[in-house]
Short mmCIF file of C-alpha atoms in Angstrom, two decimals:
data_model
loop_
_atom_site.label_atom_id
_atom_site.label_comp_id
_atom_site.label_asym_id
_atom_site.label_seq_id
_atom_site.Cartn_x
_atom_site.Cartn_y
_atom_site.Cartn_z
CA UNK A 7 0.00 0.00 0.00
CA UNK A 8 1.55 3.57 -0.84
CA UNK A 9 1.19 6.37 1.40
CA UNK A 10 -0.17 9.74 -0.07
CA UNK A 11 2.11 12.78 -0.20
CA UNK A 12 0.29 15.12 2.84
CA UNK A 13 3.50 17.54 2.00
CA UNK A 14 1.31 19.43 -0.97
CA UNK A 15 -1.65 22.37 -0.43
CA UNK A 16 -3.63 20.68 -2.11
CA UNK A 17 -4.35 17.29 0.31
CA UNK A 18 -4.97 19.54 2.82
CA UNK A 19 -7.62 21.47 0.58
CA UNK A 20 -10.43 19.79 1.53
CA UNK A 21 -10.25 19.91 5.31
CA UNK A 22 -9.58 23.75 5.33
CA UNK A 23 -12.57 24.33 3.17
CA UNK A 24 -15.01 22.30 5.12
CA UNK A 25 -13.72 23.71 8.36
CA UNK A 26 -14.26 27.49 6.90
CA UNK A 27 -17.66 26.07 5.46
CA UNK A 28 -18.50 25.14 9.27
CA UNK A 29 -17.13 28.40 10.85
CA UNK A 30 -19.65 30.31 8.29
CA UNK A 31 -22.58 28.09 8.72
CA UNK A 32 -21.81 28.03 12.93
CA UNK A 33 -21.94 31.73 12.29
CA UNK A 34 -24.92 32.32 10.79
CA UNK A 35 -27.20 29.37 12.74
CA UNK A 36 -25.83 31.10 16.44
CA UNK A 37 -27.15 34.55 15.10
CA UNK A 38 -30.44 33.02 14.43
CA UNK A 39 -30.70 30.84 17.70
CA UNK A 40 -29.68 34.17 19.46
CA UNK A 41 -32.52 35.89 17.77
CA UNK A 42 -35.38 33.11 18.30
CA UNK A 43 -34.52 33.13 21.92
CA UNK A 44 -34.75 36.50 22.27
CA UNK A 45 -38.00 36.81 20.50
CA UNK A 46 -39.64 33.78 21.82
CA UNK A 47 -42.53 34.04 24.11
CA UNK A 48 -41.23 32.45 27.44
CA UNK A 49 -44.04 33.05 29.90
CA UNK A 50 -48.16 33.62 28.50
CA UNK A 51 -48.61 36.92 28.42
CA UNK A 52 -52.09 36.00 30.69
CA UNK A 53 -52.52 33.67 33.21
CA UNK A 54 -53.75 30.08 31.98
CA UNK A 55 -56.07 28.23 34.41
CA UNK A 56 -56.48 25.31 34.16
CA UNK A 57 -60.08 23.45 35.15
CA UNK A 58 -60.06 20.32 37.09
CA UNK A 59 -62.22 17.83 35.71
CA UNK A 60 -62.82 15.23 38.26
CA UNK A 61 -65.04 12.40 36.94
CA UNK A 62 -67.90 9.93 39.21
CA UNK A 63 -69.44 7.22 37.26
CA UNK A 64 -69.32 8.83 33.87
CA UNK A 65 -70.12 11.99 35.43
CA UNK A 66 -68.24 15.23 35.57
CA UNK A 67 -69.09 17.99 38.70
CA UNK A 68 -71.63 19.72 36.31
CA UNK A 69 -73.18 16.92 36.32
CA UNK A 70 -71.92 15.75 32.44
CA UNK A 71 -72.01 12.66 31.05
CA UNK A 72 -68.94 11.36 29.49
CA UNK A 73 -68.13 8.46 27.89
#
């Protein structure tokens, strides 16, 4: 088996463009991410309640029948 010359530019090509590729593309995704967080809703902006539902023989406290 013969080893490949890693002396020339041009072996090393492909790794230094994919890890400038990834730089650029780290770049641009952390801007967004930094942007949707900011943006994003984290709390409602009104209280949610919640009802409890608590079911007797098919029957809810309203007096509802469910199945």
């Amino acid at each position: 088996m013969e080893a490949h010359d890693t002396t020339t530019p041009s072996v090393r090509l492909f790794i230094c463009l994919l890890d400038t590729i990834g730089k650029v593309f780290d770049k641009v995704t952390a801007s967004r991410r930094d942007e949707a967080i900011a943006t994003a809703k984290k709390v409602p902006s009104k209280a949610v309640r919640i009802p409890e539902r608590i079911v007797d023989a098919g029957r809810d406290l309203h007096n509802h029948k469910h199945d």
